[in-house]
Short mmCIF file of C-alpha atoms in Angstrom, two decimals:
data_model
loop_
_atom_site.label_atom_id
_atom_site.label_comp_id
_atom_site.label_asym_id
_atom_site.label_seq_id
_atom_site.Cartn_x
_atom_site.Cartn_y
_atom_site.Cartn_z
CA MET A 15 -72.61 87.51 -147.24
CA ASN A 16 -73.05 83.79 -146.57
CA ASN A 17 -73.10 82.51 -143.02
CA HIS A 18 -70.45 79.91 -143.84
CA MET A 19 -67.00 80.06 -145.41
CA MET A 20 -64.23 77.69 -146.38
CA ALA A 21 -61.34 77.51 -143.93
CA ALA A 22 -58.35 75.31 -143.09
CA VAL A 23 -58.92 73.70 -139.70
CA LEU A 24 -56.01 72.11 -137.87
CA TYR A 25 -57.17 69.09 -135.84
CA GLY A 26 -53.79 67.77 -134.74
CA LYS A 27 -50.41 66.57 -135.93
CA GLU A 28 -50.40 66.83 -139.77
CA HIS A 29 -54.20 66.63 -139.63
CA LEU A 30 -55.61 69.51 -141.65
CA GLN A 31 -58.97 69.80 -143.36
CA VAL A 32 -60.33 72.55 -145.60
CA GLU A 33 -64.01 72.59 -144.77
CA PRO A 34 -67.04 74.85 -144.27
CA VAL A 35 -67.13 76.71 -140.96
CA ALA A 36 -69.18 79.61 -139.66
CA VAL A 37 -68.08 83.10 -140.67
CA PRO A 38 -66.64 84.71 -137.51
CA LYS A 39 -68.98 87.04 -135.65
CA ILE A 40 -67.56 90.42 -134.72
CA GLY A 41 -68.13 92.42 -131.57
CA SER A 42 -67.53 95.96 -130.46
CA GLY A 43 -64.21 97.27 -131.77
CA ASP A 44 -63.65 94.27 -134.09
CA ILE A 45 -63.49 94.22 -137.88
CA LEU A 46 -64.15 91.41 -140.35
CA VAL A 47 -61.68 91.10 -143.21
CA ARG A 48 -62.12 89.26 -146.48
CA VAL A 49 -58.74 87.54 -146.90
CA LYS A 50 -57.27 88.29 -150.33
CA VAL A 51 -53.99 86.50 -149.67
CA ALA A 52 -52.40 84.54 -146.82
CA LEU A 53 -48.71 83.67 -146.93
CA THR A 54 -47.17 80.47 -145.62
CA CYS A 55 -44.62 80.75 -142.86
CA GLY A 56 -42.06 78.48 -141.23
CA THR A 57 -43.97 78.78 -137.96
CA ASP A 58 -47.14 77.52 -139.68
CA VAL A 59 -45.20 74.52 -140.99
CA LYS A 60 -43.98 73.78 -137.45
CA VAL A 61 -47.53 74.09 -136.13
CA PHE A 62 -48.77 71.72 -138.85
CA ARG A 63 -46.03 69.20 -138.02
CA ARG A 64 -46.59 69.33 -134.25
CA GLY A 65 -50.35 69.80 -134.35
CA TYR A 66 -50.39 72.72 -131.93
CA HIS A 67 -48.60 75.85 -130.72
CA ALA A 68 -48.28 76.35 -126.99
CA ARG A 69 -49.11 80.05 -127.17
CA MET A 70 -51.11 80.46 -130.36
CA ILE A 71 -53.01 77.36 -131.48
CA VAL A 72 -55.22 74.94 -129.55
CA PRO A 73 -56.81 72.51 -132.04
CA PRO A 74 -59.24 72.29 -133.56
CA ALA A 75 -58.62 75.79 -134.90
CA VAL A 76 -58.31 77.74 -138.12
CA PHE A 77 -54.68 78.79 -138.47
CA GLY A 78 -52.38 81.00 -140.55
CA HIS A 79 -51.28 84.53 -139.59
CA GLU A 80 -49.71 86.45 -142.51
CA LEU A 81 -52.54 88.11 -144.40
CA ALA A 82 -53.87 91.11 -146.28
CA GLY A 83 -57.44 91.77 -147.34
CA ASP A 84 -60.49 94.01 -147.47
CA VAL A 85 -62.69 95.21 -144.62
CA VAL A 86 -66.21 93.87 -145.10
CA ALA A 87 -67.75 94.71 -141.71
CA VAL A 88 -66.88 96.88 -138.71
CA GLY A 89 -67.99 96.58 -135.11
CA GLU A 90 -69.52 99.27 -132.96
CA GLY A 91 -67.07 102.02 -132.08
CA VAL A 92 -64.63 101.40 -134.93
CA SER A 93 -63.65 104.75 -136.44
CA ARG A 94 -60.23 104.13 -138.02
CA PHE A 95 -61.49 101.68 -140.63
CA SER A 96 -64.49 101.39 -142.91
CA VAL A 97 -65.97 98.82 -145.27
CA GLY A 98 -63.98 98.58 -148.51
CA GLN A 99 -60.59 99.58 -147.12
CA ARG A 100 -57.58 97.42 -147.92
CA VAL A 101 -55.82 96.46 -144.70
CA VAL A 102 -53.01 94.42 -143.25
CA ALA A 103 -53.34 93.22 -139.66
CA ALA A 104 -50.53 91.92 -137.49
CA ASN A 105 -51.00 88.63 -135.67
CA SER A 106 -50.70 90.11 -132.20
CA ALA A 107 -51.05 93.20 -130.05
CA PRO A 108 -49.59 93.94 -126.60
CA CYS A 109 -51.66 95.09 -123.63
CA GLY A 110 -49.68 98.30 -123.12
CA LYS A 111 -49.99 98.05 -119.32
CA CYS A 112 -47.85 95.20 -117.99
CA PHE A 113 -44.31 95.14 -116.58
CA PHE A 114 -42.72 94.50 -119.99
CA CYS A 115 -44.86 96.95 -121.97
CA ALA A 116 -43.86 99.66 -119.49
CA ARG A 117 -40.22 98.89 -120.35
CA ASP A 118 -40.69 99.09 -124.15
CA LEU A 119 -40.58 95.30 -124.44
CA GLU A 120 -44.05 94.88 -125.92
CA ASN A 121 -42.99 91.69 -127.72
CA LEU A 122 -42.63 90.10 -124.27
CA CYS A 123 -46.03 91.38 -123.07
CA GLU A 124 -47.49 89.29 -120.26
CA ASP A 125 -50.89 89.40 -122.00
CA LEU A 126 -49.83 89.36 -125.65
CA LEU A 127 -52.97 88.77 -127.70
CA PHE A 128 -52.40 86.46 -130.67
CA ASN A 129 -54.73 86.07 -133.63
CA ASN A 130 -54.80 83.23 -136.14
CA GLY A 131 -57.17 82.20 -138.88
CA ALA A 132 -55.70 83.62 -142.08
CA TYR A 133 -56.20 80.41 -144.07
CA ALA A 134 -59.87 81.18 -144.57
CA GLU A 135 -62.17 83.33 -146.63
CA TYR A 136 -62.76 85.70 -143.71
CA ILE A 137 -60.95 86.53 -140.50
CA ARG A 138 -62.04 88.44 -137.42
CA ILE A 139 -59.53 91.01 -136.24
CA PRO A 140 -60.11 91.55 -132.51
CA ALA A 141 -60.51 95.05 -131.12
CA ARG A 142 -57.07 95.33 -129.51
CA ILE A 143 -55.32 94.44 -132.77
CA VAL A 144 -57.66 96.75 -134.70
CA GLU A 145 -56.69 99.59 -132.37
CA ARG A 146 -52.97 98.93 -132.00
CA ASN A 147 -51.72 96.85 -134.93
CA THR A 148 -53.83 97.13 -138.10
CA TYR A 149 -52.93 99.39 -141.04
CA GLU A 150 -54.40 100.61 -144.29
CA ILE A 151 -52.58 99.37 -147.41
CA PRO A 152 -51.62 102.22 -149.76
CA ALA A 153 -53.08 101.97 -153.25
CA HIS A 154 -49.70 101.30 -154.89
CA VAL A 155 -48.92 98.29 -152.64
CA GLY A 156 -50.14 94.81 -153.62
CA TYR A 157 -51.74 92.34 -151.23
CA GLN A 158 -48.82 89.90 -151.36
CA ASP A 159 -46.34 92.68 -150.61
CA ALA A 160 -48.45 93.91 -147.68
CA ALA A 161 -48.79 90.40 -146.25
CA LEU A 162 -45.00 90.34 -145.75
CA VAL A 163 -45.32 92.94 -142.99
CA GLU A 164 -45.43 90.51 -140.05
CA PRO A 165 -42.30 88.43 -140.79
CA LEU A 166 -40.44 91.52 -142.00
CA ALA A 167 -41.24 93.33 -138.74
CA CYS A 168 -39.61 90.48 -136.80
CA VAL A 169 -36.52 90.76 -139.01
CA VAL A 170 -36.33 94.55 -138.78
CA ARG A 171 -36.49 94.36 -135.00
CA GLY A 172 -33.79 91.69 -134.91
CA PHE A 173 -31.61 93.68 -137.28
CA GLU A 174 -31.93 96.94 -135.35
CA GLU A 175 -31.33 95.17 -132.02
CA THR A 176 -28.10 93.76 -133.47
CA ALA A 177 -27.13 97.21 -134.83
CA PRO A 178 -24.69 96.57 -137.70
CA ARG A 179 -22.94 99.69 -138.97
CA PRO A 180 -22.25 100.66 -142.59
CA GLY A 181 -19.16 98.81 -143.77
CA ASP A 182 -19.49 96.00 -141.22
CA ASN A 183 -18.92 92.39 -142.24
CA VAL A 184 -22.18 90.54 -141.57
CA ALA A 185 -22.56 86.76 -141.82
CA ILE A 186 -26.13 85.52 -142.31
CA ILE A 187 -26.64 81.80 -141.72
CA GLY A 188 -29.77 80.40 -143.32
CA LEU A 189 -31.26 81.69 -146.56
CA GLY A 190 -34.95 80.97 -146.31
CA PRO A 191 -37.29 83.97 -146.53
CA ILE A 192 -36.16 85.27 -143.12
CA GLY A 193 -32.46 85.01 -143.91
CA LEU A 194 -33.00 86.65 -147.29
CA MET A 195 -34.78 89.55 -145.59
CA PHE A 196 -31.73 89.97 -143.37
CA VAL A 197 -29.53 90.00 -146.49
CA LYS A 198 -31.60 92.81 -147.98
CA LEU A 199 -31.62 94.89 -144.79
CA ALA A 200 -27.87 94.49 -144.38
CA LYS A 201 -27.27 95.69 -147.92
CA LEU A 202 -29.58 98.66 -147.36
CA ARG A 203 -27.42 99.48 -144.33
CA GLY A 204 -24.27 99.34 -146.49
CA CYS A 205 -22.78 96.18 -144.98
CA ARG A 206 -20.64 93.53 -146.63
CA VAL A 207 -22.80 90.42 -146.53
CA ILE A 208 -21.46 86.87 -146.30
CA ALA A 209 -24.40 84.54 -146.98
CA VAL A 210 -24.28 80.95 -145.71
CA GLY A 211 -26.79 78.51 -147.18
CA ARG A 212 -27.16 74.82 -147.96
CA ARG A 213 -28.67 74.98 -151.45
CA GLN A 214 -27.49 76.56 -154.66
CA THR A 215 -30.91 78.11 -155.27
CA GLN A 216 -30.74 79.84 -151.89
CA LEU A 217 -27.29 81.20 -152.64
CA GLU A 218 -28.47 82.48 -156.01
CA ARG A 219 -31.36 84.32 -154.37
CA ALA A 220 -28.97 85.87 -151.85
CA THR A 221 -26.83 87.09 -154.75
CA GLN A 222 -29.87 88.71 -156.35
CA LEU A 223 -30.49 90.57 -153.10
CA GLY A 224 -26.90 91.83 -153.00
CA ALA A 225 -24.90 89.29 -150.99
CA ASP A 226 -21.17 89.88 -151.53
CA GLU A 227 -19.81 86.45 -150.60
CA LEU A 228 -21.41 82.99 -150.68
CA ILE A 229 -20.58 79.99 -148.51
CA VAL A 230 -22.07 76.51 -148.72
CA GLY A 231 -22.97 75.40 -145.21
CA SER A 232 -23.10 71.61 -145.14
CA ASP A 233 -21.98 68.67 -143.05
CA GLU A 234 -18.92 68.31 -145.27
CA SER A 235 -17.88 71.98 -145.29
CA ASP A 236 -16.39 74.21 -142.61
CA PRO A 237 -18.37 77.47 -142.79
CA VAL A 238 -16.65 78.95 -139.75
CA LYS A 239 -13.22 78.61 -141.38
CA ALA A 240 -14.61 79.91 -144.68
CA VAL A 241 -15.97 83.03 -142.97
CA ARG A 242 -12.72 83.65 -141.16
CA ASP A 243 -10.76 83.19 -144.41
CA LEU A 244 -12.86 85.99 -145.91
CA THR A 245 -12.12 88.31 -142.98
CA HIS A 246 -8.34 87.85 -142.61
CA ASN A 247 -9.09 85.34 -139.83
CA ARG A 248 -10.54 88.12 -137.69
CA GLY A 249 -14.19 87.07 -137.97
CA VAL A 250 -17.26 89.10 -138.85
CA ASP A 251 -18.56 92.07 -136.92
CA VAL A 252 -22.04 90.53 -136.76
CA ALA A 253 -23.33 86.97 -137.22
CA ILE A 254 -27.07 86.36 -137.59
CA GLU A 255 -28.38 82.80 -137.22
CA ALA A 256 -31.64 82.33 -139.13
CA VAL A 257 -31.93 78.54 -139.15
CA GLY A 258 -32.86 77.45 -135.64
CA LYS A 259 -30.47 74.55 -135.07
CA PRO A 260 -27.97 74.16 -132.20
CA GLU A 261 -25.20 73.43 -134.73
CA THR A 262 -25.71 76.70 -136.57
CA TRP A 263 -26.02 78.64 -133.31
CA GLU A 264 -22.53 77.36 -132.51
CA TRP A 265 -21.28 78.33 -135.97
CA ALA A 266 -22.48 81.88 -135.40
CA ALA A 267 -20.71 82.23 -132.06
CA ASN A 268 -17.45 81.05 -133.62
CA MET A 269 -17.71 83.33 -136.69
CA VAL A 270 -17.59 86.71 -134.96
CA ARG A 271 -14.54 88.80 -134.23
CA ARG A 272 -13.47 89.93 -130.77
CA GLY A 273 -16.06 92.41 -129.58
CA GLY A 274 -18.53 91.14 -132.21
CA THR A 275 -22.25 90.49 -131.86
CA VAL A 276 -24.26 87.31 -132.46
CA ASN A 277 -28.02 87.27 -132.95
CA PHE A 278 -29.60 83.87 -132.35
CA PHE A 279 -32.69 84.71 -134.39
CA GLY A 280 -33.74 81.19 -135.36
CA GLY A 281 -35.68 79.41 -132.63
CA CYS A 282 -34.42 75.88 -131.95
CA PRO A 283 -36.69 72.92 -131.09
CA ASN A 284 -37.82 72.64 -127.48
CA ASP A 285 -35.27 71.21 -125.05
CA SER A 286 -32.36 72.02 -127.40
CA ARG A 287 -28.95 72.68 -125.90
CA VAL A 288 -25.89 74.39 -127.36
CA HIS A 289 -22.23 74.18 -126.39
CA LEU A 290 -20.52 77.57 -126.32
CA ASP A 291 -16.88 78.21 -125.46
CA THR A 292 -17.12 80.32 -122.31
CA SER A 293 -13.48 81.38 -122.61
CA LEU A 294 -14.14 82.67 -126.13
CA LEU A 295 -17.26 84.57 -125.08
CA HIS A 296 -15.57 86.11 -122.03
CA TYR A 297 -12.11 87.03 -123.26
CA SER A 298 -13.29 88.11 -126.71
CA GLU A 299 -16.19 90.11 -125.23
CA ILE A 300 -18.74 88.61 -127.60
CA THR A 301 -22.27 89.94 -127.27
CA CYS A 302 -24.98 87.27 -127.65
CA LYS A 303 -28.52 88.38 -128.38
CA ALA A 304 -31.80 86.73 -129.33
CA SER A 305 -34.81 88.32 -130.99
CA PHE A 306 -38.41 87.17 -130.66
CA HIS A 307 -41.50 88.50 -132.42
CA HIS A 308 -42.30 92.15 -133.14
CA THR A 309 -44.02 95.25 -131.76
CA PRO A 310 -46.46 97.71 -133.34
CA ALA A 311 -43.62 100.16 -133.96
CA TYR A 312 -41.75 97.55 -135.98
CA ILE A 313 -44.86 96.57 -137.94
CA GLN A 314 -45.04 100.23 -139.00
CA LYS A 315 -41.33 100.26 -139.91
CA ALA A 316 -41.78 97.10 -141.97
CA LEU A 317 -44.77 98.58 -143.78
CA ASP A 318 -42.73 101.71 -144.53
CA LEU A 319 -40.00 99.57 -146.13
CA ILE A 320 -42.59 97.78 -148.25
CA CYS A 321 -44.29 101.02 -149.27
CA ALA A 322 -40.90 102.41 -150.33
CA GLY A 323 -40.36 99.37 -152.57
CA HIS A 324 -37.33 98.06 -150.69
CA ILE A 325 -39.03 94.73 -149.93
CA THR A 326 -41.35 93.10 -152.46
CA ALA A 327 -43.05 89.73 -152.65
CA GLY A 328 -41.22 88.86 -155.87
CA PHE A 329 -38.12 87.85 -153.89
CA PHE A 330 -39.89 85.89 -151.16
CA VAL A 331 -43.03 84.34 -152.69
CA ASN A 332 -42.69 81.93 -155.59
CA ARG A 333 -46.01 80.04 -155.72
CA GLU A 334 -49.70 80.81 -155.62
CA GLU A 335 -52.21 78.13 -154.67
CA PRO A 336 -55.92 78.03 -153.82
CA LEU A 337 -56.95 77.37 -150.23
CA THR A 338 -58.15 73.90 -151.23
CA ASN A 339 -54.51 72.91 -151.91
CA LEU A 340 -53.19 73.96 -148.49
CA LEU A 341 -52.64 70.42 -147.21
CA GLU A 342 -50.48 69.61 -150.24
CA VAL A 343 -48.60 72.89 -149.80
CA MET A 344 -47.87 72.18 -146.12
CA ARG A 345 -46.59 68.70 -146.90
CA HIS A 346 -44.36 70.12 -149.62
CA LEU A 347 -42.93 72.81 -147.34
CA MET A 348 -42.37 70.27 -144.57
CA SER A 349 -40.16 68.20 -146.87
CA HIS A 350 -38.42 71.15 -148.56
CA ASN A 351 -36.83 73.13 -145.74
CA GLY A 352 -35.81 76.65 -146.73
CA HIS A 353 -38.40 76.92 -149.50
CA LEU A 354 -39.84 80.34 -150.31
CA LYS A 355 -43.33 81.36 -149.30
CA THR A 356 -46.52 80.27 -151.04
CA ALA A 357 -49.40 82.70 -151.47
CA ILE A 358 -52.67 81.03 -150.47
CA VAL A 359 -55.71 82.56 -152.16
CA PRO A 360 -59.02 81.70 -150.43
#
């Protein structure tokens, strides 16, 4: 193995260079993975645009976090994995000891260890993630499918926390990869899905995944009225916001029936504010929830869904590009909000 590799290094706001860097050194408990595929993510696009992430990226740094690959080296004490195994590693692992971990809120861990560096030929998986949040890929599962585990785990957790029941009316606002995953999970649960998206291509993809009703959500339309018209003016049982804009958060709160549940899944820009009708929330007993990140248990659940063939890359990944084209890919995704994922091949 060479001592150097090609990697995408983020230096600051929209400043990205694919250049030679040292292959990461591994220590006790670590593994080194040859990246076979890394998928783009909306969070990566935000990091590229802003030039940093308060919790995950301090430039200059190699970034990217959705990956699958092959183990090429193992550190002292590693027994679960060996050279040659195909693996998928999550981008974080909780400590298992803090206040929140003790309360089964590992996603809110006070010492949540993040790992980035997927846009590279090799990535070091630190010991805690090796121990708590790395998994072998079954032979029948492709690398692109396996790399969907991390975003899917976030969606599965959000979906289960919201707890739709079979037969429920579920409105899903936003039909990027995350929203489309929610569509698929809702259909697997036996729900009636009302998909709200801005672009015809997004609505067509939602239809392919089983959406029952389609609504164009634009500045000129009234998606809240459209949803209520489809539910005898009662509103949906569950509304899931997967955009991350104050306007669509407000749509979601106004789409649910009395006693309904809203999940504000999409994270809004810092310092955002929303205006919610307190009378509506109180007298209609609306439950408002938010979901952030994942836990090892949900990574396993996501992998199980992928292994069963319920979630495949064919619906969520529509391009494949070499690592050398990553800057062009990021600029494209930045100007085409809601685009599907691109598979980056180092």
